[in-house]
Short mmCIF file of C-alpha atoms and ligand atoms in Angstrom, two decimals:
data_model
loop_
_atom_site.label_atom_id
_atom_site.label_comp_id
_atom_site.label_asym_id
_atom_site.label_seq_id
_atom_site.Cartn_x
_atom_site.Cartn_y
_atom_site.Cartn_z
CA MET A 1 -65.05 53.15 -48.03
CA PRO A 2 -64.79 49.56 -49.02
CA ASN A 3 -61.38 48.72 -50.29
CA ASP A 4 -59.68 47.19 -47.31
CA LYS A 5 -60.14 43.46 -47.10
CA HIS A 6 -59.19 42.60 -43.60
CA GLY A 7 -56.16 40.40 -43.95
CA SER A 8 -55.83 38.80 -40.58
CA SER A 9 -57.19 38.91 -37.09
CA PRO A 10 -57.06 36.34 -34.34
CA GLN A 11 -59.30 33.42 -35.14
CA THR A 12 -61.69 32.68 -32.37
CA THR A 13 -63.64 29.52 -31.92
CA ASN A 14 -66.49 28.60 -29.63
CA GLY A 15 -65.58 24.96 -29.03
CA ASN A 16 -68.59 23.69 -31.01
CA PRO A 17 -67.27 20.93 -33.30
CA GLU A 18 -70.08 21.33 -35.87
CA ASN A 19 -69.18 24.90 -36.64
CA PRO A 20 -66.55 26.16 -34.26
CA TYR A 21 -66.30 29.63 -35.77
CA ILE A 22 -67.60 32.86 -34.33
CA PRO A 23 -68.28 35.71 -36.78
CA MET A 24 -66.26 38.25 -34.83
CA TRP A 25 -66.79 41.00 -37.40
CA LEU A 26 -69.98 42.36 -38.82
CA LEU A 27 -69.61 44.80 -41.68
CA ALA A 28 -72.87 46.68 -42.13
CA GLU A 29 -72.90 48.26 -45.59
CA LEU A 30 -75.71 50.67 -44.84
CA THR A 31 -76.08 52.14 -48.31
CA TYR A 32 -74.36 52.15 -51.68
CA ALA A 33 -75.08 55.86 -52.01
CA CYS A 34 -71.79 57.77 -51.89
CA PRO A 35 -70.85 61.32 -52.83
CA VAL A 36 -67.32 60.13 -53.65
CA GLN A 37 -66.55 58.31 -56.90
CA CYS A 38 -63.33 56.40 -56.26
CA PRO A 39 -62.22 54.53 -59.36
CA TYR A 40 -60.92 51.74 -57.08
CA CYS A 41 -64.12 51.22 -55.10
CA SER A 42 -64.73 47.55 -54.36
CA ASN A 43 -68.52 47.94 -54.45
CA PRO A 44 -70.20 45.95 -57.21
CA LEU A 45 -70.11 47.43 -60.70
CA ALA A 46 -73.85 47.03 -60.83
CA LEU A 47 -74.75 49.81 -58.42
CA SER A 48 -78.40 50.37 -57.95
CA ALA A 49 -79.41 53.98 -58.47
CA SER A 50 -82.38 53.58 -56.16
CA ARG A 51 -82.31 53.32 -52.39
CA LYS A 52 -85.82 52.03 -51.93
CA ASN A 53 -84.82 48.42 -51.23
CA GLU A 54 -82.36 49.33 -48.49
CA LEU A 55 -82.92 47.65 -45.13
CA SER A 56 -84.98 49.77 -42.74
CA THR A 57 -83.74 50.87 -39.32
CA GLN A 58 -85.77 48.10 -37.71
CA GLU A 59 -84.37 45.49 -40.07
CA TRP A 60 -80.83 46.59 -39.29
CA ILE A 61 -81.54 46.41 -35.57
CA THR A 62 -82.71 42.83 -36.01
CA VAL A 63 -79.51 42.03 -37.91
CA LEU A 64 -77.42 43.60 -35.13
CA ARG A 65 -79.19 41.53 -32.46
CA GLN A 66 -78.76 38.29 -34.39
CA ALA A 67 -75.09 38.96 -35.07
CA ARG A 68 -74.41 39.80 -31.45
CA LYS A 69 -76.07 36.53 -30.41
CA LEU A 70 -73.63 34.67 -32.66
CA GLY A 71 -70.80 36.40 -30.81
CA ALA A 72 -69.93 39.26 -33.18
CA VAL A 73 -68.10 42.04 -31.29
CA GLN A 74 -66.67 44.37 -33.90
CA LEU A 75 -69.12 46.30 -36.01
CA GLY A 76 -68.16 48.41 -39.00
CA PHE A 77 -70.69 50.89 -40.38
CA SER A 78 -69.68 51.19 -43.99
CA GLY A 79 -71.15 51.64 -47.44
CA GLY A 80 -71.05 53.51 -49.79
CA GLU A 81 -71.07 56.42 -47.42
CA PRO A 82 -72.80 55.45 -44.15
CA LEU A 83 -73.37 59.12 -43.26
CA VAL A 84 -75.97 59.25 -45.99
CA ARG A 85 -78.27 57.26 -43.67
CA THR A 86 -80.28 59.45 -41.32
CA ASP A 87 -80.63 56.70 -38.71
CA LEU A 88 -76.94 56.31 -37.91
CA GLU A 89 -77.24 57.70 -34.38
CA GLU A 90 -80.05 55.28 -33.62
CA LEU A 91 -78.10 52.33 -35.01
CA ILE A 92 -74.96 53.24 -33.04
CA THR A 93 -76.98 53.59 -29.83
CA GLU A 94 -78.56 50.19 -30.33
CA ALA A 95 -75.29 48.53 -31.34
CA ARG A 96 -73.41 49.92 -28.37
CA SER A 97 -76.07 48.82 -25.94
CA LEU A 98 -75.87 45.32 -27.40
CA GLY A 99 -72.12 45.30 -26.65
CA PHE A 100 -70.63 45.97 -30.08
CA TYR A 101 -67.50 48.01 -30.50
CA CYS A 102 -68.62 50.49 -33.17
CA ASN A 103 -66.38 51.63 -36.02
CA LEU A 104 -67.49 54.20 -38.59
CA ILE A 105 -65.81 53.86 -41.96
CA THR A 106 -66.36 57.08 -43.83
CA SER A 107 -65.12 59.52 -46.47
CA SER A 108 -66.13 62.20 -43.89
CA ILE A 109 -68.32 63.93 -46.44
CA GLY A 110 -71.43 64.86 -44.51
CA LEU A 111 -69.62 64.76 -41.18
CA THR A 112 -69.78 67.80 -38.86
CA SER A 113 -68.41 68.45 -35.39
CA GLU A 114 -71.97 68.22 -34.03
CA LYS A 115 -72.40 64.79 -35.58
CA ILE A 116 -69.11 63.60 -34.13
CA ALA A 117 -70.32 64.65 -30.67
CA ILE A 118 -73.68 62.97 -31.18
CA PHE A 119 -72.12 59.72 -32.40
CA LYS A 120 -69.64 59.70 -29.54
CA GLN A 121 -72.47 60.20 -27.07
CA ALA A 122 -74.35 57.33 -28.75
CA GLY A 123 -71.34 55.05 -28.18
CA LEU A 124 -69.20 55.21 -31.30
CA GLY A 125 -65.66 54.03 -30.55
CA HIS A 126 -63.68 54.76 -33.68
CA ILE A 127 -63.85 56.74 -36.89
CA GLN A 128 -61.85 55.83 -39.94
CA ILE A 129 -61.55 58.60 -42.50
CA SER A 130 -60.42 57.83 -46.02
CA PHE A 131 -58.36 60.19 -48.14
CA GLN A 132 -58.22 59.89 -51.92
CA GLY A 133 -55.04 61.98 -52.24
CA SER A 134 -52.48 63.69 -50.03
CA ASN A 135 -53.33 67.21 -51.19
CA ARG A 136 -56.29 69.14 -52.47
CA GLU A 137 -55.74 68.48 -56.18
CA SER A 138 -55.09 64.77 -56.06
CA ASN A 139 -57.84 64.18 -53.51
CA LYS A 140 -60.22 65.89 -55.89
CA LEU A 141 -58.87 64.09 -58.93
CA PHE A 142 -59.25 60.60 -57.48
CA GLY A 143 -62.35 61.07 -55.36
CA GLY A 144 -64.26 63.29 -57.75
CA THR A 145 -65.05 65.74 -54.89
CA ASP A 146 -63.29 68.83 -53.63
CA SER A 147 -63.12 67.72 -50.03
CA PHE A 148 -59.53 67.80 -48.84
CA GLU A 149 -59.86 70.76 -46.43
CA HIS A 150 -63.02 69.27 -44.98
CA LYS A 151 -61.32 65.93 -44.39
CA VAL A 152 -58.42 67.58 -42.61
CA ALA A 153 -60.82 69.65 -40.49
CA MET A 154 -62.86 66.57 -39.55
CA THR A 155 -59.71 64.62 -38.74
CA LYS A 156 -58.68 67.33 -36.30
CA GLU A 157 -62.17 67.48 -34.84
CA VAL A 158 -62.27 63.72 -34.17
CA ILE A 159 -58.96 64.03 -32.33
CA ARG A 160 -60.16 67.08 -30.40
CA GLN A 161 -63.24 65.18 -29.25
CA ASP A 162 -61.02 62.29 -28.16
CA LEU A 163 -62.49 59.57 -30.31
CA ALA A 164 -60.17 56.90 -31.68
CA LEU A 165 -59.20 57.88 -35.21
CA GLY A 166 -57.69 56.02 -38.12
CA LEU A 167 -56.73 57.48 -41.47
CA ASN A 168 -56.94 55.38 -44.57
CA PHE A 169 -55.16 56.16 -47.78
CA VAL A 170 -55.84 53.86 -50.71
CA LEU A 171 -52.75 53.56 -52.87
CA HIS A 172 -52.37 53.06 -56.59
CA ARG A 173 -49.88 53.96 -59.30
CA HIS A 174 -50.90 57.60 -59.43
CA ASN A 175 -50.56 58.40 -55.74
CA LEU A 176 -47.96 55.97 -54.38
CA HIS A 177 -45.36 58.71 -54.64
CA GLN A 178 -47.48 60.78 -52.21
CA VAL A 179 -46.99 58.40 -49.29
CA GLY A 180 -44.43 60.68 -47.64
CA GLU A 181 -46.62 63.74 -48.05
CA PHE A 182 -49.61 61.88 -46.67
CA LEU A 183 -47.73 60.61 -43.63
CA ALA A 184 -46.47 64.13 -42.93
CA MET A 185 -50.04 65.45 -43.14
CA ALA A 186 -51.25 62.67 -40.80
CA GLU A 187 -48.54 63.51 -38.34
CA SER A 188 -49.25 67.23 -38.44
CA VAL A 189 -52.88 66.67 -37.39
CA GLY A 190 -51.92 64.17 -34.68
CA ALA A 191 -53.30 60.92 -36.11
CA GLU A 192 -52.19 57.79 -34.28
CA PHE A 193 -53.23 55.11 -36.78
CA VAL A 194 -52.65 55.23 -40.48
CA GLU A 195 -53.41 52.54 -42.98
CA LEU A 196 -51.72 52.73 -46.36
CA ALA A 197 -53.67 50.18 -48.31
CA ASN A 198 -52.80 49.38 -51.88
CA CYS A 199 -56.03 48.90 -53.69
CA GLN A 200 -57.08 45.36 -54.43
CA TYR A 201 -58.51 44.42 -57.73
CA TYR A 202 -62.20 43.69 -57.41
CA GLY A 203 -65.18 45.75 -58.51
CA TRP A 204 -64.28 49.15 -59.96
CA ALA A 205 -60.60 48.65 -59.20
CA LEU A 206 -60.39 45.56 -61.42
CA HIS A 207 -62.12 47.42 -64.21
CA ASN A 208 -59.50 50.18 -63.86
CA ARG A 209 -56.61 47.87 -63.09
CA GLU A 210 -54.46 48.75 -66.04
CA HIS A 211 -54.41 52.38 -64.85
CA LEU A 212 -54.07 51.63 -61.15
CA LEU A 213 -51.57 48.81 -60.72
CA PRO A 214 -48.21 50.28 -59.64
CA SER A 215 -44.81 49.16 -60.84
CA GLN A 216 -42.55 47.17 -58.55
CA GLU A 217 -40.16 50.10 -58.40
CA GLN A 218 -42.90 52.44 -57.16
CA LEU A 219 -43.87 49.97 -54.46
CA VAL A 220 -40.35 49.45 -53.23
CA GLU A 221 -39.88 53.21 -53.00
CA ALA A 222 -43.18 53.75 -51.15
CA GLU A 223 -42.29 51.02 -48.65
CA ARG A 224 -38.88 52.55 -48.13
CA VAL A 225 -40.42 55.96 -47.38
CA THR A 226 -42.92 54.34 -45.03
CA ASN A 227 -40.24 52.43 -43.13
CA GLU A 228 -38.10 55.51 -42.81
CA PHE A 229 -41.06 57.43 -41.42
CA ARG A 230 -41.81 54.61 -38.98
CA ASP A 231 -38.26 54.62 -37.68
CA GLN A 232 -38.39 58.35 -37.09
CA HIS A 233 -41.75 58.28 -35.32
CA GLN A 234 -41.60 55.15 -33.27
CA GLY A 235 -44.34 54.87 -30.71
CA LYS A 236 -46.15 58.02 -31.87
CA MET A 237 -47.95 56.70 -34.88
CA GLU A 238 -48.78 53.21 -36.05
CA VAL A 239 -48.50 52.82 -39.80
CA PHE A 240 -49.79 49.76 -41.62
CA PHE A 241 -48.65 49.24 -45.17
CA VAL A 242 -50.78 46.78 -47.10
CA ALA A 243 -48.95 45.71 -50.25
CA PRO A 244 -50.91 44.61 -53.32
CA ASP A 245 -50.92 40.82 -53.49
CA TYR A 246 -50.15 40.89 -57.23
CA TYR A 247 -46.44 41.11 -56.43
CA ASP A 248 -46.41 38.10 -54.11
CA ASN A 249 -45.99 34.48 -55.13
CA ARG A 250 -48.35 33.19 -52.46
CA PRO A 251 -51.87 34.53 -51.95
CA LYS A 252 -53.22 36.04 -48.75
CA LYS A 253 -55.63 34.06 -46.66
CA CYS A 254 -58.79 35.88 -47.62
CA SER A 255 -60.98 37.39 -44.90
CA ASN A 256 -59.07 35.26 -42.37
CA GLY A 257 -60.68 32.20 -43.97
CA TRP A 258 -64.03 32.08 -45.78
CA GLY A 259 -66.91 31.95 -43.32
CA THR A 260 -64.71 31.94 -40.21
CA THR A 261 -64.55 35.53 -39.01
CA PHE A 262 -66.46 38.02 -41.18
CA ILE A 263 -70.05 38.67 -42.10
CA THR A 264 -70.90 41.44 -44.53
CA VAL A 265 -74.49 42.54 -44.93
CA THR A 266 -75.20 44.59 -48.06
CA PRO A 267 -77.57 47.59 -48.12
CA GLU A 268 -80.38 45.39 -49.37
CA GLY A 269 -79.78 42.60 -46.86
CA ASP A 270 -77.74 40.05 -48.75
CA VAL A 271 -75.25 38.28 -46.50
CA LEU A 272 -71.70 37.75 -47.77
CA PRO A 273 -68.61 36.02 -46.36
CA CYS A 274 -66.48 38.85 -47.77
CA GLN A 275 -67.21 42.22 -49.33
CA SER A 276 -66.54 41.14 -52.87
CA ALA A 277 -68.21 37.72 -52.91
CA LYS A 278 -70.94 39.01 -55.23
CA VAL A 279 -68.54 38.85 -58.16
CA ILE A 280 -68.86 35.05 -58.18
CA PRO A 281 -71.94 34.55 -60.34
CA ASP A 282 -73.13 31.03 -59.51
CA LEU A 283 -73.45 31.66 -55.79
CA GLU A 284 -76.77 32.18 -54.10
CA PHE A 285 -76.79 34.93 -51.54
CA PRO A 286 -79.14 34.40 -48.62
CA ASN A 287 -80.95 37.52 -47.46
CA VAL A 288 -81.69 38.62 -43.89
CA ARG A 289 -85.28 39.21 -44.94
CA ASP A 290 -85.66 35.44 -45.51
CA TYR A 291 -83.37 33.77 -42.96
CA ASP A 292 -81.83 34.62 -39.63
CA LEU A 293 -78.09 35.11 -39.49
CA LYS A 294 -77.52 31.97 -37.46
CA THR A 295 -79.02 29.77 -40.15
CA ILE A 296 -77.03 31.59 -42.81
CA TRP A 297 -73.77 31.33 -40.86
CA GLN A 298 -74.20 27.70 -39.81
CA THR A 299 -75.86 26.00 -42.73
CA SER A 300 -76.15 28.10 -45.89
CA LYS A 301 -74.40 26.71 -48.94
CA LEU A 302 -72.71 30.06 -49.39
CA PHE A 303 -70.95 30.04 -46.03
CA THR A 304 -70.21 26.32 -45.81
CA GLY A 305 -69.22 26.00 -49.50
CA PHE A 306 -65.68 27.36 -49.20
CA ARG A 307 -65.14 26.99 -45.46
CA GLY A 308 -62.03 25.00 -44.59
CA THR A 309 -60.26 22.97 -47.31
CA ASP A 310 -62.67 20.19 -48.37
CA TRP A 311 -63.87 22.08 -51.44
CA MET A 312 -60.41 22.35 -52.98
CA ILE A 313 -59.25 21.08 -56.37
CA GLU A 314 -55.65 20.78 -57.55
CA PRO A 315 -53.10 22.26 -57.07
CA CYS A 316 -54.45 23.36 -53.66
CA LYS A 317 -56.00 19.99 -52.75
CA SER A 318 -52.67 18.22 -52.29
CA CYS A 319 -50.63 21.30 -51.42
CA PRO A 320 -48.72 21.16 -48.11
CA GLU A 321 -49.41 24.90 -47.63
CA LYS A 322 -53.17 24.71 -47.92
CA GLU A 323 -53.87 25.40 -44.25
CA ILE A 324 -51.71 28.52 -44.39
CA ASP A 325 -53.51 30.47 -47.13
CA LEU A 326 -56.62 28.31 -47.69
CA GLY A 327 -56.03 28.70 -51.42
CA GLY A 328 -56.27 32.51 -51.28
CA CYS A 329 -59.18 34.60 -52.45
CA ARG A 330 -62.16 32.92 -54.12
CA CYS A 331 -63.22 36.15 -55.80
CA GLN A 332 -59.81 36.70 -57.33
CA ALA A 333 -59.71 33.05 -58.44
CA PHE A 334 -63.02 33.52 -60.22
CA LEU A 335 -62.27 36.95 -61.66
CA LEU A 336 -58.96 35.90 -63.19
CA THR A 337 -59.53 32.22 -64.03
CA GLY A 338 -63.29 31.93 -64.46
CA ASN A 339 -63.60 29.26 -61.77
CA ALA A 340 -63.90 30.10 -58.07
CA LEU A 341 -62.55 26.64 -57.12
CA ASN A 342 -59.17 27.31 -58.64
CA ALA A 343 -56.13 28.40 -56.66
CA ASP A 344 -55.87 32.18 -56.35
CA PRO A 345 -53.66 32.93 -59.41
CA VAL A 346 -51.39 35.12 -57.27
CA CYS A 347 -49.92 31.73 -56.30
CA ASP A 348 -47.05 30.75 -58.57
CA LEU A 349 -48.19 27.12 -58.35
CA SER A 350 -51.41 28.08 -60.14
CA PRO A 351 -51.51 27.25 -63.87
CA PHE A 352 -53.10 30.71 -64.27
CA HIS A 353 -50.32 32.62 -62.53
CA HIS A 354 -49.45 34.29 -65.86
CA LYS A 355 -52.73 36.25 -65.58
CA VAL A 356 -51.15 38.10 -62.69
CA THR A 357 -47.64 38.40 -64.06
CA GLU A 358 -48.93 39.73 -67.37
CA ALA A 359 -50.61 42.56 -65.47
CA THR A 360 -47.56 43.30 -63.34
CA GLU A 361 -45.27 43.21 -66.36
CA ALA A 362 -47.50 45.68 -68.18
CA ALA A 363 -47.39 47.88 -65.08
CA GLN A 364 -43.60 48.22 -65.32
CA SER A 365 -43.88 50.24 -68.50
CA ALA A 366 -47.26 51.94 -68.09
CA PRO A 367 -47.15 55.76 -68.20
CA GLU A 368 -46.57 57.60 -64.95
CA VAL A 369 -48.73 60.59 -65.79
CA VAL A 370 -52.28 60.70 -64.54
CA GLU A 371 -54.74 60.16 -67.29
CA SER A 372 -57.86 60.68 -65.29
CA LYS A 373 -59.95 60.50 -68.45
CA ALA A 374 -58.94 56.88 -68.76
CA LEU A 375 -60.30 56.02 -65.32
CA LEU A 376 -63.85 54.91 -64.92
CA PHE A 377 -65.21 56.66 -61.82
CA ARG A 378 -67.62 54.90 -59.53
CA ASN A 379 -71.05 56.44 -59.91
CA THR A 380 -74.47 55.26 -60.93
CA ALA A 381 -74.24 56.76 -64.42
CA ASN A 382 -71.15 54.70 -65.18
CA ALA A 383 -72.76 51.67 -63.56
CA LYS A 384 -75.63 52.03 -66.01
CA THR A 385 -73.35 52.33 -69.03
CA LEU A 386 -71.46 49.24 -67.89
CA SER A 387 -74.55 47.11 -67.52
CA ALA A 388 -75.78 48.28 -70.92
CA ASP A 389 -72.46 47.18 -72.43
CA GLN A 390 -72.71 43.71 -71.01
CA MET B 1 -51.24 60.25 -21.98
CA THR B 2 -49.47 56.89 -21.67
CA ASP B 3 -46.43 58.66 -20.29
CA PHE B 4 -46.92 58.60 -16.52
CA ASP B 5 -45.33 57.01 -13.47
CA ILE B 6 -47.46 54.08 -12.49
CA GLU B 7 -46.01 53.99 -8.96
CA THR B 8 -47.26 57.47 -8.12
CA THR B 9 -50.03 58.38 -10.55
CA ALA B 10 -53.66 57.30 -10.49
CA PHE B 11 -54.82 55.61 -13.69
CA LYS B 12 -57.90 54.17 -15.34
CA LEU B 13 -58.95 52.07 -18.29
CA ASN B 14 -58.35 53.89 -21.58
CA PRO B 15 -61.76 55.44 -22.39
CA GLN B 16 -61.32 54.38 -26.01
CA TYR B 17 -61.31 50.73 -24.94
CA GLN B 18 -64.32 48.65 -24.12
CA PHE B 19 -64.10 45.89 -21.50
CA GLN B 20 -66.80 43.25 -21.26
CA TRP B 21 -67.74 39.61 -20.69
CA GLU B 22 -68.24 37.62 -23.89
CA GLU B 23 -70.72 34.80 -23.56
CA ALA B 24 -69.76 33.22 -26.90
CA GLN B 25 -66.09 33.08 -25.96
CA GLN B 26 -66.58 32.47 -22.24
CA CYS B 27 -64.05 35.09 -21.26
CA HIS B 28 -63.61 38.82 -20.75
CA VAL B 29 -62.36 40.81 -23.71
CA LEU B 30 -60.92 44.24 -24.27
CA LEU B 31 -62.17 45.81 -27.47
CA TYR B 32 -60.46 48.61 -29.36
CA PRO B 33 -60.56 49.95 -32.93
CA GLU B 34 -60.94 46.92 -35.19
CA GLY B 35 -59.45 44.53 -32.67
CA LEU B 36 -59.86 42.51 -29.51
CA ILE B 37 -57.76 41.03 -26.74
CA LYS B 38 -58.94 38.03 -24.77
CA MET B 39 -58.34 38.45 -21.07
CA SER B 40 -57.15 35.72 -18.76
CA VAL B 41 -59.11 35.38 -15.52
CA SER B 42 -56.47 37.22 -13.51
CA ALA B 43 -56.04 39.96 -16.13
CA ALA B 44 -59.79 40.49 -16.09
CA GLU B 45 -59.75 40.85 -12.28
CA ILE B 46 -57.27 43.69 -12.62
CA ILE B 47 -58.77 45.47 -15.63
CA GLN B 48 -62.23 45.27 -14.09
CA ARG B 49 -60.93 47.35 -11.18
CA CYS B 50 -59.47 49.92 -13.59
CA GLN B 51 -62.92 50.87 -14.79
CA GLN B 52 -62.80 53.40 -11.96
CA THR B 53 -59.76 55.47 -11.12
CA ALA B 54 -57.19 53.25 -9.40
CA THR B 55 -53.67 53.33 -7.97
CA LEU B 56 -51.08 50.59 -7.94
CA ASP B 57 -51.00 50.25 -4.14
CA GLY B 58 -54.76 50.44 -3.89
CA LEU B 59 -55.18 47.68 -6.46
CA ILE B 60 -52.62 45.42 -4.82
CA ASN B 61 -54.37 45.86 -1.48
CA GLU B 62 -57.75 45.14 -2.92
CA LEU B 63 -56.57 42.06 -4.79
CA ASN B 64 -54.68 40.77 -1.75
CA GLN B 65 -57.91 40.91 0.17
CA ALA B 66 -59.88 39.19 -2.58
CA PHE B 67 -57.24 36.50 -3.14
CA PRO B 68 -55.39 36.07 0.19
CA ASP B 69 -53.73 32.81 -0.93
CA ALA B 70 -52.19 34.15 -4.15
CA GLU B 71 -48.41 34.13 -3.92
CA GLY B 72 -46.29 36.90 -5.45
CA LEU B 73 -49.45 38.82 -6.27
CA ALA B 74 -47.97 42.30 -5.84
CA GLU B 75 -45.22 41.66 -8.36
CA ASP B 76 -47.59 40.05 -10.86
CA VAL B 77 -49.99 42.98 -10.67
CA ARG B 78 -47.19 45.50 -11.05
CA GLU B 79 -45.81 43.69 -14.11
CA PHE B 80 -49.22 43.34 -15.69
CA LEU B 81 -50.00 47.01 -15.23
CA GLN B 82 -46.65 48.13 -16.57
CA ASP B 83 -47.40 46.10 -19.65
CA ALA B 84 -50.97 47.44 -19.81
CA GLN B 85 -49.54 50.95 -19.67
CA ARG B 86 -47.14 50.27 -22.55
CA GLN B 87 -50.04 48.99 -24.63
CA ALA B 88 -52.19 51.99 -23.65
CA TRP B 89 -54.91 49.84 -22.08
CA ILE B 90 -54.65 52.14 -19.07
CA VAL B 91 -54.01 55.88 -19.07
CA ALA B 92 -53.38 58.54 -16.41
CA ALA B 93 -56.63 59.26 -14.61
CA ASN B 94 -56.40 63.02 -14.66
CA ASP B 95 -56.53 63.60 -18.41
S1 SF4 C 401 -66.60 55.57 -53.92
FE1 SF4 C 401 -64.81 55.71 -52.54
S2 SF4 C 401 -65.65 56.56 -50.63
FE2 SF4 C 401 -67.41 55.86 -51.86
S3 SF4 C 401 -67.81 53.76 -51.15
FE3 SF4 C 401 -66.42 53.56 -52.91
S4 SF4 C 401 -64.35 53.55 -52.04
FE4 SF4 C 401 -65.74 54.33 -50.45
S1 SF4 C 402 -51.43 25.83 -54.41
FE1 SF4 C 402 -53.21 26.62 -53.36
S2 SF4 C 402 -52.93 26.04 -51.20
FE2 SF4 C 402 -50.92 25.79 -52.25
S3 SF4 C 402 -49.85 27.72 -51.86
FE3 SF4 C 402 -50.91 27.91 -53.85
S4 SF4 C 402 -52.92 28.83 -53.35
FE4 SF4 C 402 -52.03 28.09 -51.44
#
């Protein structure tokens, strides 16, 4: 369920002046196969229809060992849909014995109560289940699967088996008004952690942006409902509301700083500093089949290229705020300005800031009704059509 | 499950948390969904002993024996555990 760029987490260093950073987080994208077809998926538009180049169990175990040696502690099994892999139990067992805290990030399609028990036994700590809508119809409309009842059942089952549970609801203009309904549903099943994450515009979401970006008014209302709910349920449920950065005038520090905290490994073994880095075309992505993670983390051009602030050009280079946001997101800079070295155009000091405001202005008057036909759903058939178009 | 009287009820580390030594960071950490807390040396001494069922008095006794020179230890331990309870690092042992 990849549309939740981790905004911030404590930065940890190892005291080594050459490269003081520890990759605390490993995101293992086990497969791009996914039964859901979210039109806001941040997976690459060029989805491979074939799974034959996916890393094997043994290759993943090697990756886990190398990451753990570098000091990684949090491990997210993600995708695509990680439950599609038949070796998940084996990978969890290995990861737990290495000392990882294991998180499973899933749509819950393919999950059963038996599997929950098996994964818990293997050492899984936490399951995050994503919902595409707050009721049966909208979940089906935006996920392309009729899975709402199953998701609710699995949510209850995770709680019953006493595993840590988080619910994730990706927000966009056609479901922002459902925030209240979703929170009520989460409460009724006893969820303790809920993430309301506005989708961010990479991958499929950028392609569908014109249909997904909410108006300011919608956002304000959704935040109001969320705050009201929080006040009424203090201490019982933690609710995180991640606003879309398009309405800010300063960008978010991406992935807690490029190459400082996160490592993503794609299904075929490419190593990325953030989930969306593949959108930047002139980068070379080292693969775990060719190099070990330590070499990639410490010395690859990809990881060192945008680490810190030395790479910056104006206006970031001489900006007094550069240590705060590190110039924002490189992917967004590339996608909206054509040059990954530019300031993230969310910043109002960027000469390309109008690229963002044009989109938000258009969103004020865009129709409220759901035109699902207009959305391009994430599946391999659409991926093929897209690549043929290009 | 976090709603118990720490003075009278036995408790233990929250089973959803993972406590361990981190070589790369040279400290103990407490891991939980998508996050981590670095433990000070004294915090680690206490949490380590919560991996089995523990009581406040029992812990204070044990720590007094291990660190006979520590001043104000009982109060520090009590305060730390009250805080740990609020943050759900420890839970009542019987559930
Ligand atoms: S289609 Fe939806 S569920 Fe599947 S990987 Fe993308 S965001 Fe996750
Ligand atoms: S100019 Fe660059 S460094 Fe300064 S606030 Fe904007 S994005 Fe951040």
